[in-house]
PDB file of C-alpha atoms in Angstrom:
ATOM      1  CA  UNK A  28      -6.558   0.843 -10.522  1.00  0.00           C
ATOM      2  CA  UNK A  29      -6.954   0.095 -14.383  1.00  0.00           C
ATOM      3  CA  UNK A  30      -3.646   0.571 -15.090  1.00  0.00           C
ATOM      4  CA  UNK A  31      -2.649  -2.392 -12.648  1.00  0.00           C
ATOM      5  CA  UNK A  32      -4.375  -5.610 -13.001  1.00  0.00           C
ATOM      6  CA  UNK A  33      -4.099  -8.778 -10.805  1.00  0.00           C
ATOM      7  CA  UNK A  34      -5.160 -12.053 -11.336  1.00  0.00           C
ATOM      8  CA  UNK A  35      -6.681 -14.118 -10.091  1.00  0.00           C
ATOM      9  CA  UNK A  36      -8.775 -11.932  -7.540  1.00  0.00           C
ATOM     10  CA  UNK A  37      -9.163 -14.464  -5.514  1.00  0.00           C
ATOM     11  CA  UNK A  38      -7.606 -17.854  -4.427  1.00  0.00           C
ATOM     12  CA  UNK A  39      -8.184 -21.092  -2.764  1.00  0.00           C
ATOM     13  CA  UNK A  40      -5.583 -23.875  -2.609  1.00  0.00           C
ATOM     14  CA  UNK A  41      -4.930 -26.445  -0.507  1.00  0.00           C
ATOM     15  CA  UNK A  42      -2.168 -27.051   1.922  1.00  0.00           C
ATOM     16  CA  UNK A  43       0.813 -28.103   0.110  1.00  0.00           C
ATOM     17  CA  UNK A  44       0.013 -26.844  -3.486  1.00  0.00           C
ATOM     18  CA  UNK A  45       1.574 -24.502  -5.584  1.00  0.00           C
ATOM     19  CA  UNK A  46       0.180 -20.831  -6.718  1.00  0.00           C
ATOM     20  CA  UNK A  47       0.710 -18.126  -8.655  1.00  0.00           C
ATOM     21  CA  UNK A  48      -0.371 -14.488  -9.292  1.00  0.00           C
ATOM     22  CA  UNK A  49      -0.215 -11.877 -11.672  1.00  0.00           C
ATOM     23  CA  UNK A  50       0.539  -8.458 -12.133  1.00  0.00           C
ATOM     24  CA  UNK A  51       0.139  -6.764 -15.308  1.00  0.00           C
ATOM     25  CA  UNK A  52       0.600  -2.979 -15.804  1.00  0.00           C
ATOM     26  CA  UNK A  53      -0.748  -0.910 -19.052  1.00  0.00           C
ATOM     27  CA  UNK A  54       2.107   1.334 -18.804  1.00  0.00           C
ATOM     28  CA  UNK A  55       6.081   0.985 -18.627  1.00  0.00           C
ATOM     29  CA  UNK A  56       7.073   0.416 -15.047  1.00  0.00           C
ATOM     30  CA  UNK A  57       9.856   2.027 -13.066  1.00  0.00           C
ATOM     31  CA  UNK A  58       9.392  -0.763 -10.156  1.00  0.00           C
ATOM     32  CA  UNK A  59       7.251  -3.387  -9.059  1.00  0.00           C
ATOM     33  CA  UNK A  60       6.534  -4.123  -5.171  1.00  0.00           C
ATOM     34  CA  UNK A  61       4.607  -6.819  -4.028  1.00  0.00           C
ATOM     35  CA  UNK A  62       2.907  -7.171  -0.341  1.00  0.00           C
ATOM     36  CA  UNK A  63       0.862  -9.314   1.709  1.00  0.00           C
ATOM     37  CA  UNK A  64      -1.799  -7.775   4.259  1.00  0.00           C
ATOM     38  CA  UNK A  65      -3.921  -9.581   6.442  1.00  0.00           C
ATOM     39  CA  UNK A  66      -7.397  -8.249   7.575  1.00  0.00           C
ATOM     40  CA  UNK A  67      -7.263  -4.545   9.441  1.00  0.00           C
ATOM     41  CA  UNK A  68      -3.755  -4.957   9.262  1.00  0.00           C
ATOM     42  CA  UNK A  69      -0.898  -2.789   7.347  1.00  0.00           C
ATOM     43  CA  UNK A  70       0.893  -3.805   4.387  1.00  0.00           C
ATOM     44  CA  UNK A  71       4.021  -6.182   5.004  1.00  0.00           C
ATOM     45  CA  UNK A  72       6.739  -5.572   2.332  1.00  0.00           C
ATOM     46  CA  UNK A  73       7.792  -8.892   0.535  1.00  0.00           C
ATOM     47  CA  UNK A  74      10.101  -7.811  -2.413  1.00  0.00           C
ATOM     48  CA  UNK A  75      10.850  -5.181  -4.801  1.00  0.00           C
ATOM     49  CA  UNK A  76      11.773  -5.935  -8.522  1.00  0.00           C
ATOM     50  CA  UNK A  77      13.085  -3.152 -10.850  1.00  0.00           C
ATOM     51  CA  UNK A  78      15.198  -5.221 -13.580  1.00  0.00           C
ATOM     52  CA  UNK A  79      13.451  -6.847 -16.684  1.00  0.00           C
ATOM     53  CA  UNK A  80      14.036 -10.617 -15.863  1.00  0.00           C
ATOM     54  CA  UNK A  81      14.843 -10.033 -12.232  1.00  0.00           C
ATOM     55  CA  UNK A  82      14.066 -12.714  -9.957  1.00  0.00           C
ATOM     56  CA  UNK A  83      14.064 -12.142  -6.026  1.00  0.00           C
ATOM     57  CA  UNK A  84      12.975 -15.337  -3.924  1.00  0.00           C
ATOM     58  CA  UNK A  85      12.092 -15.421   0.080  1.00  0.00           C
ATOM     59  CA  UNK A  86      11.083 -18.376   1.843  1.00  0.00           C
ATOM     60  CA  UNK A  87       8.803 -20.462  -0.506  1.00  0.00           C
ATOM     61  CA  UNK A  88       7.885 -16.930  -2.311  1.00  0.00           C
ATOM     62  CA  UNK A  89       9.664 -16.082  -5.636  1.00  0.00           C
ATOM     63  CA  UNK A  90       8.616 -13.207  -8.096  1.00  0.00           C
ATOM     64  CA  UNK A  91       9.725 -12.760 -11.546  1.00  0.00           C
ATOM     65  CA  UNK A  92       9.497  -9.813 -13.253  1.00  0.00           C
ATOM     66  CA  UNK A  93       8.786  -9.558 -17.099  1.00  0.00           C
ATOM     67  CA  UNK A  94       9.689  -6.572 -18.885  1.00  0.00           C
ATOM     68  CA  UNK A  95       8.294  -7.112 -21.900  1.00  0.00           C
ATOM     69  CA  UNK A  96       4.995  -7.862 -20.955  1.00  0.00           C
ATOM     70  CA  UNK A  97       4.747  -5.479 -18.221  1.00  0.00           C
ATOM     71  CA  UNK A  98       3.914  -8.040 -15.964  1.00  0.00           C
ATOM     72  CA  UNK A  99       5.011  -9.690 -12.684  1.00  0.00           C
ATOM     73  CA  UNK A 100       4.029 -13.315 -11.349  1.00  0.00           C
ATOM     74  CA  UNK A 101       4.230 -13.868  -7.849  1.00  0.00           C
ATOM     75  CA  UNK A 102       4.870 -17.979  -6.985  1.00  0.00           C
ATOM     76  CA  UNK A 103       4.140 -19.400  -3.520  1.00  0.00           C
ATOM     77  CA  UNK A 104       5.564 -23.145  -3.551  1.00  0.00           C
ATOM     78  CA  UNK A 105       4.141 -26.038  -0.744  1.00  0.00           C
ATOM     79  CA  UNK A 106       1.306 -23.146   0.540  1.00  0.00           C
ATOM     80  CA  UNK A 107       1.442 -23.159   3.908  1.00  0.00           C
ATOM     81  CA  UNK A 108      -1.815 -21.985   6.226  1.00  0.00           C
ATOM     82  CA  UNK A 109       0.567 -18.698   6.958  1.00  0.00           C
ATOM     83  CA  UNK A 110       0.262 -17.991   3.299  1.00  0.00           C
ATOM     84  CA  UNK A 111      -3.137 -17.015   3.838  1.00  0.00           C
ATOM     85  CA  UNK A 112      -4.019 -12.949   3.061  1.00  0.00           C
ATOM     86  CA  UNK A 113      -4.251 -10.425   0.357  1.00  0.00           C
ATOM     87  CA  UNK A 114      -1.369 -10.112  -1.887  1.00  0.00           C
ATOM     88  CA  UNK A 115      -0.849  -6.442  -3.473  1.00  0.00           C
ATOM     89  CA  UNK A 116       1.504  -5.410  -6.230  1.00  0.00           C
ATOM     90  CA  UNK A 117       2.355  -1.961  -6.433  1.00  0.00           C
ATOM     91  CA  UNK A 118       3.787  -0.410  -9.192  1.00  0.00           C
ATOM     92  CA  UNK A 119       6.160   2.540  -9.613  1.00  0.00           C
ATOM     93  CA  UNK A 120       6.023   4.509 -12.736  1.00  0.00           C
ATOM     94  CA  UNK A 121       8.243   6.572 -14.476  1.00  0.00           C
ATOM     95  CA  UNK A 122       7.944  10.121 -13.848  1.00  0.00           C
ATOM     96  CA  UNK A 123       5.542   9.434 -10.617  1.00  0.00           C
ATOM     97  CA  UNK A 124       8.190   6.981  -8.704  1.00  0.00           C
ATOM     98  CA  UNK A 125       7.382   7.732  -5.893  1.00  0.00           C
ATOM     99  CA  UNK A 126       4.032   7.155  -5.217  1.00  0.00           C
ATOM    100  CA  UNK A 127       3.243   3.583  -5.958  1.00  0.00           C
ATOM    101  CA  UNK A 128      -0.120   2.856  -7.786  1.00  0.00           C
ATOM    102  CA  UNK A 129      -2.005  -0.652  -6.370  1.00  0.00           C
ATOM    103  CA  UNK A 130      -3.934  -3.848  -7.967  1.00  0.00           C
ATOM    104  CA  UNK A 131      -7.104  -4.425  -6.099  1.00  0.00           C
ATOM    105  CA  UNK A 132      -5.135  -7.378  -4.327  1.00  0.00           C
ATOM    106  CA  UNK A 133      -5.789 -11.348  -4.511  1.00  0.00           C
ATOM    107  CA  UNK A 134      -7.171 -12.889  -1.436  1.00  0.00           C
ATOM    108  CA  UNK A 135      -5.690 -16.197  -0.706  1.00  0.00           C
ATOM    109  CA  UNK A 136      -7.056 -18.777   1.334  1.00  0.00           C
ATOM    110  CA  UNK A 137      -4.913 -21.920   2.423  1.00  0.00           C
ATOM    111  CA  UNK A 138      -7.157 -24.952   3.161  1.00  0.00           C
ATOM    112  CA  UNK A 139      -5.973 -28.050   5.453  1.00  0.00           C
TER     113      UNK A 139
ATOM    114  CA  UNK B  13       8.625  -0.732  17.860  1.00  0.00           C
ATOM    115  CA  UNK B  14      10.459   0.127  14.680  1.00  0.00           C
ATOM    116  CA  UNK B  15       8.164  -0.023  12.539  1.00  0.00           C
ATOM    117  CA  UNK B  16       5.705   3.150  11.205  1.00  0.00           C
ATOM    118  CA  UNK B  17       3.397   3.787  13.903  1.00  0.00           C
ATOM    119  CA  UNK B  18      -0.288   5.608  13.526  1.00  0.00           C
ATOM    120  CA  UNK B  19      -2.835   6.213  16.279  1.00  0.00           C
ATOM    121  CA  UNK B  20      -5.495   6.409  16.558  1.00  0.00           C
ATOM    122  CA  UNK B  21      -6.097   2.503  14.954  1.00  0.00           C
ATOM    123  CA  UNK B  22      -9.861   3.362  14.940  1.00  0.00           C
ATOM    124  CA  UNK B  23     -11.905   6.655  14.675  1.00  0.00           C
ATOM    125  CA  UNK B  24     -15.586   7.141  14.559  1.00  0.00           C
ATOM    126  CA  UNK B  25     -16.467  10.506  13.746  1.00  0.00           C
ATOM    127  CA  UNK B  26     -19.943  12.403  13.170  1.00  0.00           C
ATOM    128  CA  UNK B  27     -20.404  13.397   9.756  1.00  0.00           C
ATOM    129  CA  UNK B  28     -19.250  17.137   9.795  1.00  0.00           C
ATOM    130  CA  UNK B  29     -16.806  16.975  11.937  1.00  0.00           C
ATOM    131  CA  UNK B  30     -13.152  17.487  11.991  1.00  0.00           C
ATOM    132  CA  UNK B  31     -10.528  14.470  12.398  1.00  0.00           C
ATOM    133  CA  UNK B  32      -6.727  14.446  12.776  1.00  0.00           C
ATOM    134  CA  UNK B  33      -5.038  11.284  11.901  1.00  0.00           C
ATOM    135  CA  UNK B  34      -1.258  11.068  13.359  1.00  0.00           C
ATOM    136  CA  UNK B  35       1.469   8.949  11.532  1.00  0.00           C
ATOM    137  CA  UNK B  36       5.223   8.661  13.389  1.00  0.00           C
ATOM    138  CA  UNK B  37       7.349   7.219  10.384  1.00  0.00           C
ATOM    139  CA  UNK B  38      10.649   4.850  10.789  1.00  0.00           C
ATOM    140  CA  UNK B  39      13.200   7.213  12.051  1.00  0.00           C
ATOM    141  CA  UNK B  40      15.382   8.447   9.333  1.00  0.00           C
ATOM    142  CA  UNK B  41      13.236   8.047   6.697  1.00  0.00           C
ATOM    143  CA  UNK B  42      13.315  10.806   4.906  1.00  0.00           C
ATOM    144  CA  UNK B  43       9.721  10.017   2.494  1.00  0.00           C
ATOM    145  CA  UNK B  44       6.527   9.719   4.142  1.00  0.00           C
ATOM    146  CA  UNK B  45       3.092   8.906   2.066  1.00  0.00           C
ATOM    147  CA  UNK B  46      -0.300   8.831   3.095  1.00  0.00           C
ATOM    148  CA  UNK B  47      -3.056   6.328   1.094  1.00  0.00           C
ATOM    149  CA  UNK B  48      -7.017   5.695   1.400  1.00  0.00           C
ATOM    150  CA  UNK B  49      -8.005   2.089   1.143  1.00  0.00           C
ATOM    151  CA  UNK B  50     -11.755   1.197   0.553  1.00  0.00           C
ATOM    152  CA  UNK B  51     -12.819  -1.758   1.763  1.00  0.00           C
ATOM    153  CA  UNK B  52     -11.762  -4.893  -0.884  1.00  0.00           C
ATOM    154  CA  UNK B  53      -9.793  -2.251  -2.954  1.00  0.00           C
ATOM    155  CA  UNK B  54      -6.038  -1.520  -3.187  1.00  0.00           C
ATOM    156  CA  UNK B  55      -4.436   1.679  -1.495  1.00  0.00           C
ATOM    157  CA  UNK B  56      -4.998   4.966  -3.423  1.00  0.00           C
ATOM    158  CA  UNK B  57      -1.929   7.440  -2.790  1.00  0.00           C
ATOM    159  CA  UNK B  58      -3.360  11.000  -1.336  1.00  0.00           C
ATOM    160  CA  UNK B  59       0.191  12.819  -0.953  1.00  0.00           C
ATOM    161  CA  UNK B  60       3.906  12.800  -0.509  1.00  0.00           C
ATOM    162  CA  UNK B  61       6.685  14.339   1.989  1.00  0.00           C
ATOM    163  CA  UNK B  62      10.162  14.224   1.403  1.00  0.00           C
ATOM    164  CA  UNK B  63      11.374  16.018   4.363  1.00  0.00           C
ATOM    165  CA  UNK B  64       8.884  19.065   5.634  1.00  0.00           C
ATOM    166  CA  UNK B  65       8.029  19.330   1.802  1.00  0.00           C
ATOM    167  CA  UNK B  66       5.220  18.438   1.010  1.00  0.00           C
ATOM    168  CA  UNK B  67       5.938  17.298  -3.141  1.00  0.00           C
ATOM    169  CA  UNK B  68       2.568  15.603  -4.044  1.00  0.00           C
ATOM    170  CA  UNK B  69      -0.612  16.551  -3.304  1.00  0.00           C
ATOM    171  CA  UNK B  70      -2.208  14.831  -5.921  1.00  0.00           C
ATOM    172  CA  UNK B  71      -4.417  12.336  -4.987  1.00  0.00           C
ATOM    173  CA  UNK B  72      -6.140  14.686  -2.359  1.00  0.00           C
ATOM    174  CA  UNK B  73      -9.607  14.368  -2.905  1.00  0.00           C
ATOM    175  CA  UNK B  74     -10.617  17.414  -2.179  1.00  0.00           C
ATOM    176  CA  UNK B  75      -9.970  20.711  -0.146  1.00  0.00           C
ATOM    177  CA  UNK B  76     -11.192  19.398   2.965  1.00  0.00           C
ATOM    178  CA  UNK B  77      -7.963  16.850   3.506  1.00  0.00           C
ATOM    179  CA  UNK B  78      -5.130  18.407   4.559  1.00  0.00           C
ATOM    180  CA  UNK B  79      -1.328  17.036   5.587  1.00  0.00           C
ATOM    181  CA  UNK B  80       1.376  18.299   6.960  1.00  0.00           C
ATOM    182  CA  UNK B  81       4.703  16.920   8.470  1.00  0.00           C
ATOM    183  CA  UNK B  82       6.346  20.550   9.552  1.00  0.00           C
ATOM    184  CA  UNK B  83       9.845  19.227  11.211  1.00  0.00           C
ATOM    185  CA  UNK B  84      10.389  16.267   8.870  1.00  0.00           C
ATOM    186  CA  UNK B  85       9.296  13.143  11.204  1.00  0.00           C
ATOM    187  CA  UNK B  86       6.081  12.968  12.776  1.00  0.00           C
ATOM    188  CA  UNK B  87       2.927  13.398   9.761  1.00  0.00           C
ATOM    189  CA  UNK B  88      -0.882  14.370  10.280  1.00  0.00           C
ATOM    190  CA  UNK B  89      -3.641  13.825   7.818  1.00  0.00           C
ATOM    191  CA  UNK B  90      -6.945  16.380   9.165  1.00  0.00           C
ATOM    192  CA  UNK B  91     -10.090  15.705   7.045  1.00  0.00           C
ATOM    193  CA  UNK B  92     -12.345  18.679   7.584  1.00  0.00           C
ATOM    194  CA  UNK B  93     -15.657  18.073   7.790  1.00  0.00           C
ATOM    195  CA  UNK B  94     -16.043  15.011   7.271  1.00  0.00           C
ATOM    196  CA  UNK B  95     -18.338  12.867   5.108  1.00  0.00           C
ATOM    197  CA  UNK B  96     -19.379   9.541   4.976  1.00  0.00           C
ATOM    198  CA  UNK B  97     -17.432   8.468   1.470  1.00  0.00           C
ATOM    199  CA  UNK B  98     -14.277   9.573   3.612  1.00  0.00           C
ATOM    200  CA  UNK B  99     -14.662   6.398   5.682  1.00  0.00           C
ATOM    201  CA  UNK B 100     -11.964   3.883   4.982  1.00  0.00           C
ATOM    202  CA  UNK B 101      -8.352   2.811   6.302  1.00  0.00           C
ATOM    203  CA  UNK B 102      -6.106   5.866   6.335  1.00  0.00           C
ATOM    204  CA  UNK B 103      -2.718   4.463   5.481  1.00  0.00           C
ATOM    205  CA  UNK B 104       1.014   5.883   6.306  1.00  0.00           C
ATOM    206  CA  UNK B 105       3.847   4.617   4.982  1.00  0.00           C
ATOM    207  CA  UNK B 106       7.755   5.954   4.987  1.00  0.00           C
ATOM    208  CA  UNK B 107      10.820   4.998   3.058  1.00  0.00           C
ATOM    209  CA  UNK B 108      14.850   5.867   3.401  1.00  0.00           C
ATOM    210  CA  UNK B 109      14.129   7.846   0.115  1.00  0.00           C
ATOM    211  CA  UNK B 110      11.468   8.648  -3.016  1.00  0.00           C
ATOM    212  CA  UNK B 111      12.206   7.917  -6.252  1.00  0.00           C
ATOM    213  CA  UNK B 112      10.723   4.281  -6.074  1.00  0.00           C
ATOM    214  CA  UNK B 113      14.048   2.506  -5.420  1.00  0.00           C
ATOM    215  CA  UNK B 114      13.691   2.276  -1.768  1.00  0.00           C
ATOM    216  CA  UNK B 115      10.286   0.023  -0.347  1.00  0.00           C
ATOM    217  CA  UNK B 116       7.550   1.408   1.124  1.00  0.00           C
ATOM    218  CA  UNK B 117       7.555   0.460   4.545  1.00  0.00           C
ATOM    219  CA  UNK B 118       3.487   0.540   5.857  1.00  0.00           C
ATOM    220  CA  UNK B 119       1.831   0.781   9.565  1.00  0.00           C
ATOM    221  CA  UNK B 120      -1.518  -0.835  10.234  1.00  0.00           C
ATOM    222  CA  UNK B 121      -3.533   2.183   9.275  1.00  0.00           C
ATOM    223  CA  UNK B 122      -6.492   4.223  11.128  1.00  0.00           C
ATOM    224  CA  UNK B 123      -9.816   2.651  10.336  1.00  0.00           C
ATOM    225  CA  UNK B 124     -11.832   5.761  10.240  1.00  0.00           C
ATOM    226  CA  UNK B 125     -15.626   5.240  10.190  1.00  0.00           C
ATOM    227  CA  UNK B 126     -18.309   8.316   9.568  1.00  0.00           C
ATOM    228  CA  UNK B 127     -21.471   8.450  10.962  1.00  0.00           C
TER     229      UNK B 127
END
């Protein structure tokens, strides 16, 4: 979707490093969802942000999410090889809540 | 399992015909959604249940797809038919409530290929 842009689209790090992804929306969100899915598999929910400046962490995950901007950044610390799949932000938008509106994802890949 | 649950995980279907796509959401959850995703692209929302009430429609792409969820639980996506731009992962997912403060909760999808 336009309105929802990730970065980077794609992602190769080595095991061990540290990564981050971004979400940026061109219109005011109401709440911002991120997932992971791995190939011909559903989407598995990771966290849900709907607070300017809220930060939720899970594991080695954390996402922050900036209201000013719009944006989200999703931070994997250590990458493990588990780490490895699409991440998708969804957003939820004021007036339209509750359908939520996707990025086209970011493929990670976790080298050894 | 108690997670959302869809069958069939894979359909292959001759272009023209008709195909019913079955999602059995979390029980108690009272939203259910149903999204397309093409290959290397994000979910697209096609419509919204709170309920037996269908609220959105929206993202329908056209006459031929048609959902219901008539006592509240179990869902069904038909795509009359069919054509070959309708092939793509059909995906269900339900939540306690709408209104985007509840998550999304998602099943593996139906892989639905026309030929």
């Amino acid at each position: 979707s336009q309105e929802l842009e990730q970065s980077p689209q794609s992602l190769i790090v080595q095991e061990g490093k540290n990564l981050t992804i971004n979400c940026t929306s061109s219109k005011t969100l109401y709440g911002l969802y991120w997932y992971k899915q791995k190939y011909g598999e559903g989407l598995i929910f990771l966290m849900m942000l709907q607070k300017g400046g809220e930060e939720k962490s899970h594991e080695k995950i954390t996402a922050k999410l900036d209201e000013k901007k719009q944006q989200s950044s999703l931070h994997i610390t250590a990458s493990q090889p588990s780490h490895a799949g699409i991440y998708l932000c969804g957003a939820a938008y004021t007036g339209t809540a509750s359908k939520l509106t996707f990025g086209t994802g970011t493929r990670l890949q976790v080298t050894l | 399992g108690a997670g959302v649950s869809q069958s069939p995980r894979y359909k292959v279907a001759k272009r023209g015909q008709d195909v019913a796509l079955r999602c059995d959401p979390i029980s108690g959850h009272v939203s259910l959604f149903w999204y397309q995703q093409a290959l290397g692209q994000g979910p697209e929302f096609l419509t919204y249940f709170q309920n037996e009430a269908q609220l959105d429609k929206s993202g329908l792409p056209s006459d031929r797809f048609f959902a219901e969820r008539p006592e509240g639980s179990v869902s069904t996506l038909k795509i009359q038919r069919t054509q070959q731009e309708d092939s793509a992962v059909y995906l269900c997912a339900s939540s306690l409530s709408g209104g985007g403060n509840q998550p999304q909760h998602f099943g593996d999808g139906t892989r639905l290929s026309i030929l």
